Amino acid sequence: MHIIECHFECTGFDDSLVQAGTSVYLWNLVRQFRDRGHRVTALTAAHGLIPLLRRDHDVVETDWRSTGEITIPVDPDRWPGHPDGVTVDGSARAYRMTVEGIDVVLLSNEILDSHTDTLHPPAGAEGTDPTFLKPLVFQVLAARFLSGQETAQTVVHLHEPVLHHLLPAALSAYGFPVVSTVQTNLPVNTKVYAPQARALLRDLGADPTVVDGLADPPLDSPLHRAMRAFLPQTLLYRDQPQRPGHDYVSALALVARSAEAVDFLSEGQLEHALTQAETPFAQLFAELAVRRELWSRADRLTVGGCAIGDEWLDVARGDERRRRTLTALGLDPALPTVYHNGRYSVEHKGLRELFRGVRRLLDEGERFNLLLHCLAPHPPQDPDLAALAADHPGQVRIRTGPMPPAELMDWATSSDLCVFPAKFEMDTFLMAMGEAMASGAVPVATAQRGMRHFRHSFDLAAPTATGLALPRSFRVADPDLTDAVHDGLARMLALVRAGSPLVDTLRSRAVATAREFTWSRAADRFLAVFAACVAGTWPGGRSGPATLSPTPAPGDDGGTGTAVAGPDGVAVRWAHPEAVRVELVYPGDPVEVIALARQDDGSFAGTGPATAGPVALLVTCRDGRCVWAGAPVAATTG
């Protein structure tokens, strides 16, 4: 086959250019395809990197040209002063280089060469700066580049639906089979401006009606309104109420309608996308168009999977390596060592809770080394991170720039524990956690669905446990997760310090589990999917939605209780056997959230403002599960 990997960000061939794990994922995968004898082309944006790339690679300009202008309709509320849309220069050139036997095509023009440091435009550019439209311009120019090219025995593999929502319909119209990988867990209902999508698809020669019929229902009951007001802070949902001239549709739903297959990185990620189970979003999600579209095309959903790099599959751990690494860092090799590696993304990676949890441990006199790699394009101005480094210089080492794999291996193999308190179900596989586990670091990590394959557990005595699970978190600056990081690390550090045989057992399982995830196995799964799509069939033995209920798992009910109107408002008492928090939620801007107080009998009680309709309650359970309930308000009697 000819496999065209089309992605806005494809820099995994050079560690110094990597901004996120998606690029590492892609480069590992394409090398496997190459090794199996397939022709592979990576199509990406130049991002202004061509002068730098020419230092190490033979970058040549091709004969391909794009000319003319691109007019992009925009939401007038977000782009005031642009009633006719934003017109940008559509002139572009294509450059080609070959890296490790793989052709990399780079599309270049003024907009595609902007934001070289971050690759992506900042959110604040919307409404004023045309370079905010860079991902859209890339989609249009990528479609133009592929238009008219040979489609026989060719498959196009796209990455991240919100970055390629136009391409499946456009490329399908040209005759390409298309596979879309959901690379990260953006809110499943992340939307795109429908008039913009229709116009650009029409310009590309595709059917614009693929955008039709994707509007969500009104969602206007009292409980709906409370959910919609509260949920944006969970990062699971962005509220975009429909109104005249405000026509938005789910990018994932649009892609699911047009792609031959939609791929996920793990079974847990797919399950989360289909159900949002046990999150504060599950009950609202059940009524959205994106859920309907995903379930109606369940036979197109698959798990190609993900893996850790081959270099991590047999990384060696030893006392001498640990002594050499930690001593060179000015640390005491005799102390337990904790490791974290990931992108600097405070909410996604749970960094605020990580920094505060370990800071509290160190302030309390716990003696351990802390190795933090938080990759950022520029040194972050983070007061929690700065205070951690300033107050404990003898035990904390922090790096925020790129680190070569060999150095990361030294850090990981020198560590007893690795900590990954990811939040909002935003990690879909988490390669860095697998790498650390493969190096012998026992995980302390949240029980996110997308990380479930690593088998960390709330019960360390479980026969498959690799490490300690922490409750899922869907809150900004979550004090409960900070406590869980603190308590979980304290528990595990005590076991390490005591020389517990359990730590050796967990470490052995962690290594074995992580090393199951190889790029060779992932490539085999992808190639089966690609071949089936090229042949117009579907491979047998597909895992995924066939194993799930066709409706979201309801979890526990919302509990029981009363809401009684009185002179001071509504007095609420609520009970749920697993609850650690019960809150009243009142819609508004901003949303009003009132935590009920735990009572001696285990129930929760408090008073909220008077309301004519039912009171909305959000119940959070001890393992992080959430469920909504509506309590009818009764009049005071007697």
XYZ file of C-alpha atoms in Angstrom:
638
model
C 0.000 0.000 0.000
C 0.850 3.669 -0.201
C 0.127 5.084 3.259
C -0.184 8.858 3.443
C 0.125 10.101 7.016
C -1.426 13.559 7.005
C -1.038 15.525 10.208
C -0.698 19.200 11.051
C 2.209 18.353 13.374
C 4.785 15.781 12.253
C 8.160 16.447 13.873
C 8.876 13.133 15.599
C 11.967 12.563 13.450
C 13.799 15.212 15.519
C 13.567 15.169 19.343
C 14.367 18.884 19.523
C 11.274 19.768 17.466
C 8.739 17.606 19.298
C 5.936 19.572 20.961
C 3.706 16.653 21.991
C 3.567 12.866 22.132
C 1.420 12.718 19.001
C 4.488 13.416 16.857
C 6.464 10.670 18.597
C 3.542 8.284 18.099
C 3.349 9.067 14.390
C 7.052 8.667 13.670
C 7.231 5.318 15.477
C 4.258 4.085 13.460
C 5.491 5.167 10.031
C 8.833 3.458 10.576
C 6.984 0.199 11.189
C 5.042 0.619 7.931
C 8.297 1.328 6.106
C 9.915 -1.781 7.580
C 7.054 -3.906 6.222
C 7.737 -2.721 2.682
C 4.950 -0.152 2.298
C 5.482 3.218 0.705
C 4.961 5.916 3.320
C 4.505 9.663 2.815
C 4.115 12.127 5.671
C 2.229 15.291 4.681
C 2.479 18.182 7.114
C 2.840 21.943 7.473
C 6.298 23.502 7.196
C 5.783 25.700 10.301
C 8.663 27.935 9.185
C 11.134 25.117 9.923
C 12.606 24.671 6.431
C 15.760 26.806 7.056
C 16.452 24.814 10.216
C 15.701 21.451 8.573
C 18.134 22.207 5.756
C 20.999 22.037 8.252
C 20.524 18.274 8.612
C 18.384 17.211 5.653
C 18.273 17.585 1.883
C 15.100 19.653 1.534
C 14.081 20.211 -2.086
C 11.292 22.298 -3.553
C 8.791 20.333 -5.655
C 6.900 21.462 -8.752
C 3.579 21.658 -6.905
C 1.964 25.073 -6.550
C -1.255 26.426 -5.130
C -2.463 29.861 -6.210
C -5.294 32.263 -5.500
C -7.066 33.207 -2.313
C -8.982 31.262 0.325
C -12.087 32.893 1.778
C -13.011 31.419 5.141
C -16.450 32.216 6.604
C -16.157 33.024 10.311
C -18.595 33.425 13.181
C -19.347 37.186 13.280
C -19.618 37.051 17.071
C -16.036 35.839 17.274
C -14.680 37.806 14.325
C -16.342 41.242 14.527
C -15.745 43.329 11.449
C -15.534 40.323 9.109
C -19.100 39.817 7.821
C -17.848 38.338 4.554
C -15.286 36.087 6.199
C -11.505 36.267 6.320
C -9.652 36.085 3.007
C -6.095 34.777 3.122
C -3.459 34.125 0.477
C -3.829 30.563 -0.777
C -0.531 30.592 -2.635
C 1.667 27.753 -1.405
C 4.612 25.533 -2.308
C 5.546 22.007 -1.334
C 8.965 20.863 -0.188
C 10.155 17.293 0.158
C 12.828 15.586 2.216
C 13.527 11.931 2.940
C 14.160 10.916 6.531
C 15.046 7.296 7.288
C 13.530 6.233 3.977
C 10.279 8.104 4.577
C 9.209 10.988 2.337
C 8.138 14.056 4.313
C 6.209 16.676 2.327
C 6.024 20.130 3.889
C 3.433 22.644 2.702
C 4.580 26.219 3.025
C 3.074 29.680 2.778
C 2.954 32.764 4.962
C 0.310 31.409 7.341
C 1.614 27.832 7.472
C 5.061 29.193 8.342
C 3.767 31.159 11.349
C 4.087 30.179 15.036
C 7.316 28.257 14.575
C 7.957 27.998 18.331
C 4.584 26.465 19.227
C 3.412 25.191 15.795
C -0.184 25.934 16.853
C -1.613 29.470 17.023
C -2.629 30.736 20.464
C -6.312 30.758 21.391
C -6.108 34.508 21.956
C -5.478 35.081 18.257
C -9.084 34.241 17.364
C -11.031 37.207 16.091
C -8.110 39.435 15.187
C -5.192 37.495 13.717
C -5.617 35.525 10.459
C -2.875 33.117 11.534
C -5.409 31.699 14.002
C -6.864 29.996 10.914
C -3.603 28.114 10.266
C -5.074 24.603 10.895
C -7.924 25.357 8.466
C -5.528 26.665 5.839
C -3.487 23.476 6.199
C -6.584 21.344 5.616
C -7.481 23.250 2.455
C -3.935 23.116 1.057
C -3.482 19.446 2.023
C -6.695 18.606 0.141
C -5.474 20.597 -2.871
C -2.127 18.784 -2.763
C -3.759 15.348 -2.673
C -6.423 16.163 -5.265
C -5.732 14.308 -8.480
C -3.061 12.033 -7.025
C -3.196 8.264 -7.472
C -5.724 6.628 -5.135
C -5.252 2.942 -6.040
C -3.891 0.912 -3.108
C -3.608 4.181 -1.169
C -5.003 5.064 2.227
C -4.868 8.448 3.974
C -4.396 8.341 7.740
C -5.439 11.531 9.565
C -4.784 12.551 13.154
C -6.975 14.543 15.565
C -10.501 15.196 14.201
C -10.715 18.830 15.237
C -7.593 19.463 13.120
C -8.883 17.591 10.056
C -12.697 17.751 10.172
C -12.899 18.847 6.510
C -10.501 16.285 5.077
C -12.467 12.991 5.327
C -15.344 14.321 3.199
C -12.993 16.076 0.768
C -10.603 13.149 0.333
C -13.430 10.622 0.079
C -14.796 12.700 -2.793
C -11.404 12.311 -4.506
C -11.535 8.518 -4.078
C -9.235 8.045 -1.076
C -10.176 5.688 1.755
C -9.652 7.651 4.972
C -8.828 6.503 8.505
C -9.099 9.080 11.298
C -7.295 8.625 14.608
C -8.677 10.380 17.689
C -5.314 11.349 19.061
C -6.250 13.238 22.223
C -9.388 13.546 24.294
C -10.607 17.008 23.464
C -14.223 17.400 24.605
C -16.134 14.912 22.468
C -18.575 17.641 21.475
C -15.891 20.144 20.425
C -17.592 22.034 17.624
C -16.728 23.747 14.387
C -18.576 26.562 12.612
C -20.985 24.842 10.238
C -21.280 27.632 7.587
C -17.487 27.619 7.380
C -17.337 23.839 6.933
C -20.053 23.859 4.262
C -18.392 26.644 2.267
C -14.891 25.142 2.373
C -16.149 21.658 1.481
C -18.031 23.142 -1.477
C -14.854 24.929 -2.594
C -12.952 21.637 -2.362
C -15.486 19.823 -4.527
C -17.003 17.780 -1.683
C -20.642 17.395 -0.637
C -21.446 20.126 1.924
C -24.626 18.358 3.083
C -22.486 16.041 5.210
C -22.630 18.884 7.746
C -26.424 18.856 7.943
C -28.489 17.339 10.746
C -25.854 17.530 13.469
C -27.509 20.134 15.701
C -28.002 19.210 19.350
C -31.492 19.293 20.962
C -32.472 22.332 23.082
C -31.318 20.817 26.446
C -33.331 23.359 28.363
C -34.821 21.576 31.392
C -33.746 22.828 34.858
C -31.317 19.914 35.223
C -30.004 20.452 31.683
C -29.374 24.128 32.396
C -27.485 23.301 35.594
C -25.361 20.711 33.788
C -24.569 23.055 30.915
C -23.564 25.822 33.312
C -21.325 23.553 35.391
C -19.750 21.252 32.803
C -17.379 23.670 31.001
C -15.184 23.752 34.110
C -14.789 19.960 33.889
C -13.149 20.340 30.440
C -15.461 17.574 29.182
C -17.941 19.885 27.473
C -18.027 23.332 25.902
C -21.433 24.931 25.943
C -22.349 26.515 22.618
C -26.092 27.201 22.722
C -27.753 27.379 19.331
C -29.090 30.750 18.266
C -29.751 32.425 14.915
C -26.494 32.682 13.001
C -24.724 30.479 15.558
C -24.570 27.135 13.785
C -21.978 24.793 15.257
C -21.564 21.021 14.845
C -19.358 18.392 16.465
C -16.063 17.886 14.612
C -15.947 14.231 15.685
C -19.503 13.612 14.475
C -18.611 15.180 11.121
C -15.519 13.003 10.773
C -17.406 9.844 11.792
C -19.851 10.457 8.927
C -17.141 10.539 6.265
C -14.193 8.358 7.328
C -14.018 4.650 6.508
C -12.725 4.034 10.028
C -12.310 6.060 13.210
C -9.470 4.795 15.361
C -8.676 5.173 19.056
C -5.425 4.680 20.963
C -6.813 2.406 23.679
C -9.923 0.448 24.575
C -10.461 2.775 27.520
C -10.313 5.845 25.290
C -12.914 4.343 22.959
C -15.168 3.412 25.865
C -14.903 6.941 27.242
C -15.701 8.483 23.853
C -18.784 6.299 23.452
C -20.218 6.571 26.955
C -18.502 9.297 29.054
C -19.417 6.833 31.823
C -19.169 7.895 35.464
C -18.181 11.460 34.567
C -20.255 14.589 35.230
C -20.929 14.691 31.470
C -22.450 11.210 30.984
C -26.112 12.147 31.413
C -25.971 15.176 29.107
C -23.860 13.326 26.547
C -26.629 10.729 26.166
C -28.747 13.361 24.389
C -26.167 14.857 22.012
C -25.856 14.415 18.249
C -22.242 13.251 18.529
C -23.287 10.254 20.619
C -25.943 9.337 18.075
C -23.461 9.571 15.207
C -20.804 7.494 16.976
C -23.199 4.715 17.924
C -24.828 4.673 14.494
C -21.393 4.009 12.996
C -20.081 1.692 15.686
C -18.916 -0.763 13.019
C -16.413 1.871 11.827
C -14.799 2.365 15.245
C -11.622 0.488 16.071
C -8.584 0.481 18.351
C -5.334 0.619 16.424
C -3.598 1.226 19.694
C -0.402 2.870 20.768
C 2.922 1.736 22.188
C 6.193 2.738 23.761
C 9.365 3.131 21.732
C 11.375 0.013 20.930
C 14.341 1.505 22.775
C 12.330 1.239 26.018
C 11.485 -2.451 25.618
C 14.762 -3.705 27.085
C 16.096 -0.667 28.935
C 18.468 -1.825 31.684
C 18.058 -0.856 35.327
C 20.910 -1.170 37.788
C 22.475 0.201 40.953
C 25.470 1.667 39.148
C 23.302 3.495 36.601
C 21.184 4.897 39.414
C 24.233 5.987 41.421
C 25.843 7.636 38.416
C 22.667 9.446 37.298
C 21.547 10.758 40.680
C 25.035 11.705 41.820
C 25.561 13.708 38.624
C 22.341 15.563 39.448
C 23.614 16.335 42.961
C 21.095 13.992 44.562
C 21.449 11.223 47.141
C 21.105 7.796 45.456
C 20.127 6.258 48.805
C 16.843 8.181 48.852
C 13.648 6.926 47.170
C 13.214 8.695 43.828
C 9.993 9.867 42.153
C 9.749 10.652 38.421
C 7.338 12.515 36.136
C 7.728 13.196 32.420
C 5.213 14.975 30.218
C 4.094 18.098 28.468
C 3.681 21.192 30.644
C -0.118 21.302 30.680
C -1.327 22.259 34.123
C -4.898 20.957 33.940
C -4.418 18.081 31.497
C -1.512 16.551 33.391
C -2.709 17.430 36.899
C 0.454 19.434 37.483
C -0.939 21.854 40.044
C -2.053 18.928 42.183
C 1.263 17.154 41.593
C 3.363 20.171 42.531
C 1.285 20.917 45.645
C 1.031 17.298 46.761
C 4.774 16.630 46.610
C 5.539 20.056 48.057
C 3.433 19.186 51.109
C 5.302 15.882 51.518
C 8.665 17.619 51.356
C 7.515 20.364 53.733
C 6.523 17.635 56.194
C 10.070 16.284 56.165
C 9.680 13.350 53.768
C 13.069 12.568 52.261
C 12.991 11.636 48.582
C 14.347 12.825 45.234
C 11.942 14.349 42.721
C 12.745 14.355 38.986
C 10.341 16.485 36.943
C 10.442 16.905 33.168
C 7.642 19.290 32.130
C 8.198 20.017 28.436
C 7.294 23.577 27.441
C 8.229 25.781 24.457
C 9.297 28.461 26.940
C 10.140 28.225 30.663
C 6.746 28.318 32.422
C 5.952 31.087 34.859
C 4.372 28.793 37.435
C 4.430 29.872 41.101
C 3.834 26.330 42.388
C 6.703 24.945 40.315
C 8.986 27.837 41.240
C 8.250 27.443 44.962
C 8.880 23.697 44.795
C 12.309 24.269 43.269
C 13.222 27.189 45.530
C 12.187 25.611 48.831
C 13.675 22.153 48.244
C 16.762 22.626 46.064
C 18.515 19.630 47.581
C 15.861 17.133 46.492
C 14.105 18.551 43.409
C 15.402 18.645 39.830
C 13.270 20.243 37.118
C 13.765 20.404 33.354
C 11.352 22.166 30.986
C 13.250 21.970 27.688
C 13.598 18.973 25.371
C 15.478 15.985 26.796
C 17.084 13.273 24.646
C 15.661 9.763 25.163
C 18.929 8.489 26.662
C 18.757 11.077 29.436
C 15.088 10.361 30.112
C 15.980 6.661 30.352
C 18.626 7.489 32.954
C 16.035 9.375 34.973
C 13.344 6.707 34.655
C 15.610 3.747 35.457
C 16.917 5.617 38.513
C 13.405 6.104 39.918
C 11.410 3.927 42.294
C 8.039 5.507 41.543
C 6.489 7.437 38.685
C 3.549 9.780 39.244
C 0.960 10.692 36.596
C -2.093 12.480 38.071
C -3.724 13.191 34.687
C -7.171 14.819 34.821
C -10.342 15.302 32.788
C -9.840 11.967 30.960
C -7.504 13.789 28.575
C -4.800 11.125 28.321
C -5.632 8.499 25.740
C -2.671 6.137 26.174
C 0.139 8.026 27.952
C 3.379 6.818 26.412
C 5.473 8.517 29.102
C 3.836 6.420 31.809
C 4.477 3.237 29.836
C 8.112 4.219 29.332
C 8.571 4.828 33.050
C 6.935 1.516 33.924
C 9.074 -0.331 31.376
C 12.069 1.169 33.186
C 10.937 -0.257 36.520
C 9.201 2.769 38.069
C 6.052 1.719 39.945
C 3.121 3.981 38.929
C 1.006 6.207 41.134
C -1.589 7.502 38.687
C -5.208 8.461 38.276
C -7.671 5.756 37.211
C -8.476 7.460 33.919
C -10.165 5.197 31.358
C -7.481 6.005 28.786
C -4.745 4.741 31.145
C -6.579 1.621 32.351
C -4.440 -0.716 30.218
C -1.501 -0.050 32.561
C -3.392 -1.943 35.313
C -2.667 0.280 38.300
C -5.258 -0.427 40.965
C -6.922 0.952 44.070
C -6.192 -2.480 45.574
C -2.446 -3.142 45.682
C -3.192 -6.769 46.570
C -5.044 -7.340 43.280
C -3.339 -10.137 41.289
C -2.676 -7.897 38.274
C -1.891 -4.620 40.087
C 1.149 -2.752 38.751
C 0.876 0.264 41.050
C -1.522 2.521 42.913
C -4.585 4.118 41.314
C -5.793 7.568 42.368
C -9.384 8.800 41.904
C -10.302 10.350 38.554
C -10.563 14.121 38.660
C -12.715 16.528 36.671
C -12.017 19.726 38.610
C -9.662 22.650 38.191
C -7.296 22.994 41.179
C -8.793 19.872 42.754
C -7.952 19.703 46.482
C -9.127 16.084 46.635
C -6.609 15.080 43.955
C -3.864 17.036 45.733
C -4.671 15.032 48.863
C -4.691 11.807 46.856
C -1.257 12.556 45.340
C 0.097 13.355 48.797
C -1.410 10.320 50.491
C -0.684 7.913 47.640
C 2.967 8.894 47.350
C 3.381 8.810 51.143
C 1.988 5.259 51.181
C 4.202 4.072 48.349
C 7.322 5.824 49.657
C 6.833 4.058 52.986
C 6.768 0.703 51.182
C 9.912 1.573 49.201
C 11.720 2.758 52.302
C 10.767 -0.423 54.181
C 12.057 -2.636 51.380
C 8.622 -4.247 51.005
C 8.518 -7.320 48.719
C 5.256 -5.876 47.372
C 7.233 -3.133 45.637
C 9.327 -5.735 43.804
C 6.161 -7.565 42.759
C 4.526 -4.365 41.493
C 7.715 -3.379 39.663
C 7.954 -6.737 37.922
C 4.332 -6.507 36.771
C 4.761 -2.870 35.701
C 7.729 -3.741 33.496
C 5.988 -6.744 31.943
C 2.748 -4.836 31.328
C 4.387 -1.818 29.691
C 6.515 -3.976 27.417
C 3.386 -5.612 25.966
C 2.718 -2.396 24.032
C 4.989 -2.574 20.987
C 4.848 -0.598 17.772
C 5.065 -3.836 15.849
C 1.742 -5.012 17.291
C 0.140 -1.601 16.754
C 1.334 -1.538 13.139
C -0.136 -4.991 12.509
C -3.530 -3.787 13.708
C -3.362 -0.628 11.600
C -2.292 -2.466 8.481
C -5.248 -4.825 8.822
C -7.593 -1.839 9.063
C -5.907 -0.035 6.150
C -6.034 -3.105 3.931
C -9.706 -3.631 4.686
C -10.520 0.002 3.927
C -8.634 -0.169 0.620
C -10.536 -3.363 -0.245
C -13.876 -1.906 0.819
C -14.325 -4.535 3.535
C -13.779 -4.686 7.277
C -11.311 -6.886 9.166
C -12.795 -9.559 11.411
C -12.217 -9.780 15.121
C -12.556 -6.060 15.689
C -12.637 -5.078 19.341
C -14.399 -2.046 20.749
C -18.016 -0.955 20.745
C -19.403 -4.438 20.178
C -18.495 -5.178 23.788
C -20.343 -2.163 25.170
C -23.953 -1.466 26.006
C -25.745 0.616 23.338
C -26.618 3.155 26.026
C -24.280 4.954 28.424
C -23.619 2.967 31.577
C -25.817 4.639 34.213
C -23.528 3.845 37.153
C -25.073 4.289 40.571
C -28.294 6.224 40.891
C -28.064 9.727 42.222
C -29.053 8.884 45.783
C -32.073 9.940 47.811
C -33.096 12.890 49.879
C -35.347 15.900 50.279
C -35.457 19.554 49.244
C -37.854 21.708 51.275
C -38.622 25.379 50.661
C -38.435 27.629 53.672
C -37.959 31.268 54.630
C -34.162 31.022 54.196
C -34.206 29.210 50.854
C -34.292 25.502 50.067
C -33.107 23.120 52.782
C -31.583 20.014 51.205
C -30.566 16.739 52.790
C -29.104 14.087 50.502
C -27.635 10.619 50.978
C -25.590 8.354 48.717
C -23.633 5.353 50.054
C -20.443 6.184 48.095
C -20.539 9.994 48.242
C -17.553 12.054 49.348
C -19.084 15.301 48.081
C -22.598 16.521 47.301
C -23.124 19.934 45.729
C -26.068 22.079 44.748
C -25.644 23.582 41.282
C -27.533 26.691 40.145
C -27.204 27.810 36.516
C -25.973 31.330 35.940
C -22.971 33.282 34.761
C -20.985 32.350 36.714
C -22.530 29.084 37.838
C -23.243 28.906 41.582
C -22.045 25.762 43.361
C -22.825 25.147 47.040
C -21.201 22.217 48.835
C -23.448 20.461 51.338
C -21.921 19.587 54.706
C -21.412 15.977 55.734
C -23.580 14.981 58.688
C -22.886 12.494 61.474
C -25.103 9.895 59.774
C -23.110 10.146 56.525
C -25.696 12.213 54.663
C -25.106 15.749 53.379
C -27.157 18.829 54.255
C -27.292 22.536 53.535
C -29.367 25.414 52.217
C -29.489 26.915 48.759
C -31.343 29.819 47.138
C -35.067 29.496 46.549
C -35.973 28.033 43.183
C -39.236 27.217 41.469
C -38.040 24.022 39.794
C -36.072 21.002 40.982
C -32.726 21.513 42.674
C -29.777 20.068 40.724
C -27.313 18.008 42.749
C -23.928 16.669 41.693
C -22.760 13.644 43.672
C -19.053 12.711 43.612
C -18.051 9.234 44.850
C -14.853 8.207 46.547
C -13.335 6.736 43.384
C -14.083 9.900 41.387
C -17.359 8.715 39.797
C -19.983 11.430 39.387
C -23.748 11.383 38.926
C -26.419 14.078 38.723
C -29.776 14.073 40.494
C -32.750 16.408 40.506
C -34.624 16.962 43.774
C -38.200 18.361 43.510
C -38.737 21.195 45.966
C -41.499 20.586 48.486
C -43.319 23.353 50.337
C -42.812 23.712 54.075
C -45.465 21.823 56.045
C -46.960 22.656 59.410
